[in-house]
Structure formats: structure tokens, C-alpha cells
Amino acid sequence: MAKLILTDIKKQPLSFTLPVVAAAGAFAGLFIGTAQGSGLLGIVIGALLMAGLAYAALELLDRSQEKMVRYGIAALFLVAGFLLGGLPGLVVGGLFGWFFGWFVYWVGEGRYRAKLPPYLTAGQVLWHYAFRVICGAIFVFLITPIIVVMPLSFNAENFFTFTPEMLRFDPAGYSLKHYRDFFTSNEWQSALRNSLLIAPAATILSVTFGTLAAIGLSQPHVPFRRAIMAILISPMIVPLIISAAGMYFFYSRVGLQGTYLGVVLAHAALGIPFVIITVTATLVGFDRSLTRAAANMGANPVTTFFRVQMPLILPGVISGGLFAFITSFDEVVVVLFVGSANQQTLPWQMFTGLREQISPTILAVATILVAVSICLLTVVEILRRRSERLRGLSPG
Amino acid sequence: MTDATAGAVPASKDAKPGQMVAADGRPLKESLNRALRLQKMRALMLIAPLLLFVLLTFIAPIADMLFRSVQNGIVSETLPRATAGLSDWDATTGDLPDESVYEGLYYDLFIAAERKLHTRLGSRLNYEMTGMSSLFRQSGRSLDDIGDVYFDQFKDLDKNWDEAEPWAALMGDADWLQEMQAWKKADGEMPEFELADGMEKLLPRTAETYAAFAVFAQVDEGKSLLKEEPWVLVHTALYQDLMAKDVSGYSGPQAEMLKAADAAVSGFESVTFKDGMNAIDDDWLSHTVWQTIKTYSPEFTNGYFLNAVDMQKTPDGPEFRSENQRIYGLLFKRTMFMSLMITGSCILLGYPVAWLLANLPMRTANLLMILVLLPFWTSLLVRTSAWKVMLQQQGVINDVLVWLGLVNDADRLVMINNQFGTIVAMTHILLPFMILPLYSVMQTIPPSYLRAAKSLGATNWTAFWRVYFPQSVPGIGAGSILVFILSIGYYITPEIVGGTTGTFISNRIAYHISSSLNWGLAAALGTILLAVVLGLYWAYDKIVGIDNVKLG
């Protein structure tokens, strides 16, 4: 992959390299300058420094010394960062130094051209990289909120933001007290217990009913298939607040409001569409002659189902079950209305916490939940790939 | 095939010659149909449990909500006599209702007040006209004023009129009375009250009110009729009955007491119900109060729906509310506007990312895909709390901006508890729902098309706009409808980061369910929202097809 070179790279003229690197330096200098009090000075120093470094690296020193030069630049920035901003400055400086060391050579040696077709104009090359930067910014937007929560959950203070101690990487600024809070507080523990009670029960209900129905739906001749499908998918389409309102009215009529059974039934109904969708998707590639062969050899339908069909569609069933589980585990609107104080689940507790008493315990819970969701994501991905490989859909 | 046919022909009687027959001798066509029917039945049997489950746990609640949005039985249930009387009353003339309506109102309200139902009706009518709630509560407290007039006079006449037993003996069936006297607490349930024969004819009002009292005392309160004195309402009824009827032929229990009262009532001091109600609260002489009650007396009403679109019922038909009372139009518009903004920003942010993922080599794309799927799998509340952390005035973004010197410490940006916060947080939450369908559509567009266009002389932009973009439109459509449907009904995120200006119609629905308890209005708002979503869903089905919904 790295060996693939579409365009021959050649050293760029200084009249190109110096202004580009100087502009990048000015841009970085602007931020550092404003942080230190004078933006203009930052721009000037940044531009000059970077232009000088680039000149030295590309003209005065030999190509073979590239590694050394890059370490040198990184070290220079590290020290400068430490002098300007202490420990956090050290980290930022190191990152800047690493980036600029790479950037100088990347621009100066024309390496940016290597993977692009030779016929692109300068404008197109610029756009190509600008586009990458934009996409990178969007990925940052997607992932930053989730990343930010994690260090904050180790906050030693009851603040929702980074304290100066944390930024100085002072161990006193960090503690596990919010995690301790989570594991010792009665409220959080009973919420966790409720979640772990309700979600599996709802999952079992929706997986058993859902798998059976998905098998029925994938038969070749099903009357009213579209109408049935529409009804079964509807819990996913109807906005949660409407489901919650309807269930609240109806369940309080029949005496299910405020009971575990009511919440479990409601969550099972919400999870069913996911099971139906994933299991029918797996059944699309299912070879029907296998069941006929099993029947031919004398297996009854139940044996056929458990020994032949089930092992083959198991990945779909499991990932449908995971979806159903996460739906219930993550659900708050319906449980807010259908449940009562006794059925407070983890998301409910977080919701009230966010609305009323803001405590970083929520962030500790959030971090734990992120870890859980990473595990779930991994399992689903593995299952998906396995099932695709089994059906020969993708080489990966 | 010929062998099977030949061998089977003798066994079958109704098979015509030349017709193909299955092994068991039935015609092949019939046999095939039977097998097909069997297959269909089996499929339905497999689906039935789930279908039943969803119908009971999900469809029935939705249907119940739809029903609630028009249901309005409370007025005619609580005030049966008054609403029956009001049906003849012409609300447009400006005259107040007849004395008979006031009489009905007094009876209804008295019974409702004893059963503590009048405040519920009051708050129901208060949604339509402010002041109704306090009117009903107030009236419920002082209703005894009218009855006491008669009660005192009856009591002065004979102490027994204030005793439980003589009343029970007078009104009750003789057998029931014996059973009742023999009953002890340990026996369990009390013998149910039975009216004496002929009492309904002799003293119709008294019989009716006493029966209502008996049910209330026995069932609701669990008290013995031999110990509990009747309501003063019963005395009022008795006065009216005695004025209207002749009881001289009566010879049952307590006949003397009754006859003595009959002789005396003509001399009783009396009060008309209209004056009595006026004395309790002069709003009862207000024309608009009666108008409101009459307007909302039918079993079903479109009042909640009119309310949900900022209109109200008047005697001259539906009318818009005055400007300063209109909120739902604004809320619906805001919900639409913000959902469109969120959908728009999702397209704007999702399109480049999906393009990049679709055009990168498989391995890199799969790695980057994790960055999209991780937020997708992370709990909604985690992401919402993360945005709260980020956007607060003392939050991470403001801290960074202050540190960089872009913003003064004194005037940090207000990014939360307004529309901006809701849009940013919800764009982040719903972005994966845009990227995933876009990505799956873009994967099917061959990159050679774009190269072909360029080799034919198209500029980058023309090649994209005329060749690539039109092919990606189905993905945009699918993603947009998905995001729009999801955002239009969102509740949690706007509730936490929306403040007052960034809330959606769903927050109002939740408010009406849990705080203002105006369930009918909540149901009507929900029904409108549901109709919008189902319309969009139908469009989604037309564009993408339900079967093509994919996850992860």
C-alpha cells in the first residue's frame, strides 16, 4: 500500500515550500499568540520560525538526516511548549512539533503528490486535501463528545469541566470518587439492577417471538405480508413519545402502569422490529433445501429447526437480540411514563440527574456505558462479518 | 408421471380421465392447493403469537390514544341530569337555562361532590374556560347550603328525619332491612340495598337520590345504612316529592312520620335552585359558563384537536384563539423548522463523510466506519450528557475558546438551553442515521462513471453535479426522511439541552401528560404528530421500501 506511487515525487522549489510552511506556522502562531496575549506577534513569530526551520531542514541539512531533524523539531517544540504552558503546554508542543516536522518534509519533498494521479491540477490537489481536512473535522465532531466524557469522569471535583489541576496532570486532580459513588450509592445500584432485570427479560420476549415470526414471514407464501410487516415494524417508526403516551394511557387502564411486567412488555414491543429486521435479513440467504433434506432424513420440524436452521441463522438472532437489548437498556422515554419510581432504570436515573442535580457520577456511568457499547459494537461487527463470510458475500 | 397417473386412476372415483392425480388419488391441482394452504397456515401460525403480542402491547395503546383524543364522556357522566336538560336549551339567545336545569345541576353536582368527582370535571372544563376549576371546587364546598334549608325544617318537625334507621326502614325493602339488621362485620359483604316496592312511584326523587346514597355509602365508603344518615340532598328530594305527590294512600313503615311531613311541607320555607346556586357562586348565572358546559356535553368532541391547532369551540363554530394565546402553531412550526435544520445539517455533514467512506479502500473505510458506529451504539443519554458538558457556559468548548483568547472570560458564549444547543446535539446524535444509508447507496455507484465524465471533458464540479450527485439522491432521500422522522418526535435531548426556546412539540405532549394532566390534549397533539410521521413513513416506503431498512 505505502509502496504505491502514482506520481513521481520531486523536491518543490523554495518559493513554494517556504510560503506554505510559513502560512501553516502563522495559523498555529495565531492561536498560541492569542492564548499568550498578542495574536499579531504570534502570527509573525510562527511564520518566521517555520520558514526558518523549513529552510534549514531542506537546504542546509542533508536528506539523510531527516529523522534527526524531525526529532529535533519535536524536541524544540516540546521545550517551547513547556516553557510557555507547563505540562499541558508540553503535550500540545510535542504534538505541534511532531506535526510540523512531518509537514515540512511532506510539503518540501512534494510527497503529498505521491498517491494522486499525475494529471491533477494544483487546485485539485489542494481541494483533495481540503476535503480530507473537512472530513477529519466531521469525524472529530462525531467522536469528541464521547472522548471528552472519559477523562472528566475521573475529575476529583464535582465539576462538569476540566479543572486547572487536571490540565496540569496533577494526580490530585484525578480520582475514582465518582465511580465509587456509582458503586456505593443505593439509587444508582437499584437503577442498575432494574436495568439488568428489565432489559434481558424484554430481550428474551422479543427474540423468541421475533425469530418465530421472522421464520414465518420468510416463507414463500404469506398472506398479507406487507400489512403484517408494517404492523410489526411500527414500534420503530412511531415516535417514542407517542408510544409512551399511548402505553401510559392504555397500561394505566389495564393496571400494568408502574409494574415491572408493564415495562418489560413495552420494551419487548420496542425491540421486536430490530429482531424482525436482522433475522429476516439473515434468512434471505438461507438455503431452503437444507430443511427439506433434514425432513427427508426423518427429522421432525422441531429437530430441523434446532439442529439445522437455528445454527445457521444464529448470528442474525444474536445481533437482533443485541439490538433489542440495547433498545431496552438505553430506553428512557417509555419507562419514564410506563414505569414508576420502583422501576427506575439507569437511563432514567441519568435523565433525572441531568435535569436536576448535576453530578459527575453521570459521567462515570457514561464512561462505563461507552465501554459496554464498544463491547457490543465489536460483537455485532464480528457476527456480521462471520455471517457474511458464511454466505460468501464479502471476502473480508 | 404417467405411471403415477395410471396407478392412481382406479382408486379415485371423482377424477376425470386424463386429469393428473397425486399419489393419494386426489387431483393434482387440489392436492397442490391443499399443500399451499397448509404452508400459508403454518406461516401464519408462526407469525400469530408475535402479531398478537404487538397488537396488544403496542397497537392497542396507540388506538387508545387516538380514542382519547376525541373522547369526552366526563361532562355527561358527571352531570347527566343537567346535560340532558341543556339539550333543549338554545345557547345563542342569551337566556339562562330553566329552573329544571338548575335542579338537575344541583342533584348532579351534589352526588359528584360526595364522590369527589366534581374537581375532575372542573379541571377538565378549565382547559376550555379559565375559572371553571375554582367554580366547581367552590360550589362543591357550599352545596349543602341549599339542602340545609329543608333538612333543618324536617329535623325540627321530627328528630327521626335526621336518623339513619327510620330512613332505611322507610326506603328499604322489608326483607333487606331484616338481613341488614342481622348483619355483622364478621359476615363479610353487606346485603345490597333494595328499594321498597312502590317507593319509586310514591317518592320518585327521594327513591333515586336515596338509592344513589345507598350505593355510595355501601360500596364506596363501606358503611352500614343503619348507621349513616342520608345526605341533605335526600331531604331536598323528599320536600320536592311531597310538594308534588299525594302520600295519603301510603301505609308501609314510617307512614305516620311521612304523613306528618306531608302535612307540614306546604308551610316550609323554600328556595329555588337557581337562587340557591347563585348564592353559592354568582358565576352560575353567567351565560358563558352554561355555554361552555353545553358545548362540551356531547360524548365525543373535536375540542382537543381544535385546541391543538390553537382554535376553540364557540357557539358559532370553531374560531382561532386570540394572538397571545396561540402556542401550538408556534410549537409545530418550530418543531418543523428545527427538524429541517437538523436534517439539513446532517446532509451537509454526512455527505462528505459518506463519500469518503465509499471511495477509500475497504480496510481504511472499515476503520473509519468505527468512528461513525461508535456514536451510533453509544447510549443516547451519554451523548446528551456529553453535549451538556461541551456546550455549557463553564463547559469544554467555552473553556477552550477562552484559553485561546477568542472569547472573553466575562462574556462566554451561550450555546445551551436554546435552539442552537438542540440543533448541534441532535445533529450529532442523528448523523449516523444519515451516513449509513448514504454510504450504502454510494457504495453501489461505480467510480468509473466519474472518471468517464472527466475524460469526456467535464470539470470536477460538473462531473460531480451531473453524474455522481443524481445517483446519490436516493441515499439522501432515505437518510433525510429517517432523520426527519426521528427528530420530529424527539423528547430527551430537547428536554435537557433545549431550555425554553429549543423544545419540541413532544416536550409539550409530555408536559400535558405528567404536569397539566390534560390527557385529551396530549392525545390530540400526539395524533397530529403521528399523522405527520405516518405520512413521511409512507413516503419512505415509496422511496426506499420497508424491507430495505438495514442496520449497522
Coordinates of N, CA and C in Angstrom, one line a residue, chain B residues 247-323:
Chain B
V247 N -99.3 11.4 49.4 CA -98.9 10.2 50.0 C -99.9 9.6 51.0
S248 N -101.1 10.1 50.9 CA -102.1 9.7 51.8 C -102.5 8.2 51.7
G249 N -102.2 7.6 50.6 CA -102.5 6.2 50.4 C -101.4 5.3 51.0
Y250 N -100.3 5.8 51.4 CA -99.2 5.0 51.9 C -99.5 4.4 53.2
S251 N -99.1 3.1 53.4 CA -99.4 2.5 54.7 C -98.2 1.7 55.2
G252 N -97.0 1.8 54.5 CA -95.9 1.0 54.9 C -95.2 1.5 56.1
P253 N -94.0 1.1 56.4 CA -93.2 1.6 57.6 C -93.1 3.1 57.6
Q254 N -93.0 3.6 58.7 CA -92.8 5.0 58.9 C -93.9 5.9 58.3
A255 N -95.1 5.3 58.1 CA -96.1 6.0 57.4 C -96.5 7.3 58.1
E256 N -96.6 7.2 59.4 CA -97.0 8.4 60.2 C -96.0 9.5 60.1
M257 N -94.8 9.2 60.1 CA -93.7 10.2 60.0 C -93.8 10.9 58.7
L258 N -94.1 10.1 57.7 CA -94.1 10.6 56.3 C -95.4 11.5 56.1
K259 N -96.5 11.0 56.7 CA -97.7 11.8 56.5 C -97.7 13.1 57.3
A260 N -97.1 13.0 58.4 CA -96.9 14.3 59.2 C -96.1 15.3 58.4
A261 N -95.0 14.8 57.8 CA -94.2 15.7 57.0 C -95.0 16.2 55.8
D262 N -95.8 15.4 55.2 CA -96.5 15.8 54.0 C -97.5 16.9 54.4
A263 N -98.0 16.8 55.6 CA -99.0 17.9 56.0 C -98.2 19.2 56.3
A264 N -97.0 19.1 56.7 CA -96.2 20.3 57.1 C -95.5 21.0 55.9
V265 N -95.2 20.2 54.9 CA -94.2 20.8 53.9 C -94.8 22.0 53.2
S266 N -96.1 22.1 53.1 CA -96.7 23.2 52.3 C -96.3 24.5 53.1
G267 N -96.1 24.4 54.4 CA -95.7 25.6 55.1 C -94.2 25.9 55.2
F268 N -93.4 25.0 54.6 CA -92.0 25.1 54.6 C -91.5 26.3 53.9
E269 N -90.4 26.8 54.4 CA -89.7 27.9 53.7 C -89.0 27.2 52.5
S270 N -88.9 27.8 51.4 CA -88.3 27.1 50.3 C -87.4 28.1 49.5
V271 N -86.5 27.5 48.7 CA -85.6 28.4 47.9 C -85.6 27.7 46.5
T272 N -85.6 28.6 45.4 CA -85.4 28.0 44.1 C -84.0 27.6 43.9
F273 N -83.8 26.6 43.0 CA -82.4 26.1 42.8 C -81.5 27.1 42.2
K274 N -82.2 27.9 41.3 CA -81.4 29.0 40.6 C -80.9 30.0 41.6
D275 N -81.7 30.4 42.6 CA -81.3 31.3 43.6 C -80.2 30.7 44.5
G276 N -80.5 29.4 44.8 CA -79.5 28.7 45.6 C -78.2 28.6 45.0
M277 N -78.1 28.3 43.7 CA -76.8 28.2 43.1 C -76.2 29.5 42.9
N278 N -77.0 30.5 42.7 CA -76.5 31.9 42.6 C -75.8 32.3 43.9
A279 N -76.5 31.9 45.0 CA -75.9 32.3 46.3 C -74.6 31.6 46.5
I280 N -74.4 30.4 46.0 CA -73.2 29.7 46.2 C -72.1 30.3 45.4
D281 N -72.4 30.7 44.1 CA -71.4 31.3 43.3 C -72.2 32.0 42.2
D282 N -72.0 33.3 42.0 CA -72.8 34.0 41.0 C -72.4 33.7 39.6
D283 N -71.3 33.0 39.4 CA -70.9 32.5 38.1 C -72.0 31.6 37.5
W284 N -72.8 31.0 38.4 CA -73.8 30.1 37.8 C -74.9 30.8 37.1
L285 N -74.9 32.2 37.2 CA -75.9 32.9 36.4 C -75.1 33.5 35.2
S286 N -73.9 33.1 35.0 CA -73.2 33.6 33.8 C -73.5 32.7 32.6
H287 N -73.8 33.5 31.6 CA -74.2 32.8 30.3 C -73.1 31.9 29.8
T288 N -71.9 32.5 29.8 CA -70.8 31.7 29.2 C -70.5 30.4 29.9
V289 N -70.7 30.4 31.2 CA -70.4 29.1 31.9 C -71.3 28.0 31.3
W290 N -72.6 28.4 31.2 CA -73.5 27.4 30.7 C -73.2 27.0 29.2
Q291 N -72.8 28.1 28.5 CA -72.4 27.8 27.1 C -71.3 26.7 27.0
T292 N -70.3 27.0 27.9 CA -69.2 26.0 27.9 C -69.6 24.6 28.2
I293 N -70.5 24.5 29.3 CA -70.9 23.2 29.7 C -71.7 22.5 28.5
K294 N -72.5 23.3 27.9 CA -73.3 22.7 26.8 C -72.4 22.3 25.6
T295 N -71.5 23.2 25.3 CA -70.6 22.9 24.2 C -69.8 21.6 24.4
Y296 N -69.5 21.3 25.6 CA -68.6 20.1 25.9 C -69.4 19.0 26.4
S297 N -70.8 19.0 26.3 CA -71.6 17.9 26.9 C -71.6 16.7 26.0
P298 N -71.4 16.8 24.6 CA -71.5 15.5 23.9 C -70.4 14.5 24.2
E299 N -70.7 13.3 23.9 CA -69.8 12.2 24.3 C -68.5 12.3 23.6
F300 N -68.5 12.8 22.4 CA -67.2 12.9 21.6 C -67.1 14.4 21.2
T301 N -65.8 14.8 21.2 CA -65.6 16.2 20.9 C -64.4 16.4 20.0
N302 N -64.4 17.4 19.1 CA -63.2 17.7 18.4 C -62.5 18.9 19.1
G303 N -62.9 19.1 20.3 CA -62.4 20.3 21.1 C -60.9 20.2 21.3
Y304 N -60.4 18.9 21.6 CA -59.0 18.8 21.9 C -58.2 19.1 20.6
F305 N -58.7 18.6 19.5 CA -58.0 18.8 18.2 C -58.0 20.3 17.9
L306 N -59.1 21.0 18.1 CA -59.2 22.4 17.8 C -58.2 23.1 18.7
N307 N -58.1 22.7 20.0 CA -57.2 23.2 20.9 C -55.7 23.1 20.4
A308 N -55.5 21.9 19.9 CA -54.1 21.6 19.4 C -53.7 22.4 18.2
V309 N -54.7 23.0 17.5 CA -54.3 23.9 16.4 C -54.7 25.3 16.8
D310 N -54.7 25.6 18.1 CA -54.9 27.0 18.5 C -56.3 27.5 18.2
M311 N -57.3 26.6 18.1 CA -58.7 27.1 17.9 C -59.5 26.7 19.1
Q312 N -60.7 27.3 19.2 CA -61.6 26.9 20.3 C -63.0 26.8 19.8
K313 N -63.8 26.0 20.5 CA -65.2 25.9 20.2 C -65.9 27.1 20.7
T314 N -66.8 27.7 19.9 CA -67.7 28.7 20.4 C -69.1 28.3 19.8
P315 N -70.1 28.9 20.3 CA -71.5 28.6 19.8 C -71.6 28.8 18.3
D316 N -70.8 29.7 17.8 CA -70.8 30.0 16.3 C -69.8 29.1 15.6
G317 N -69.4 28.0 16.1 CA -68.4 27.2 15.4 C -67.0 27.5 15.8
P318 N -66.0 26.8 15.3 CA -64.6 26.9 15.7 C -64.1 28.3 15.3
E319 N -63.2 28.8 16.2 CA -62.6 30.1 16.0 C -61.2 30.1 16.4
F320 N -60.4 30.9 15.8 CA -59.0 31.0 16.3 C -58.9 31.7 17.6
R321 N -58.0 31.3 18.5 CA -57.8 31.9 19.7 C -57.2 33.3 19.5
S322 N -57.2 34.1 20.5 CA -56.6 35.4 20.3 C -55.0 35.2 20.2
E323 N -54.4 36.2 19.5 CA -53.0 36.0 19.2 C -52.1 35.6 20.4

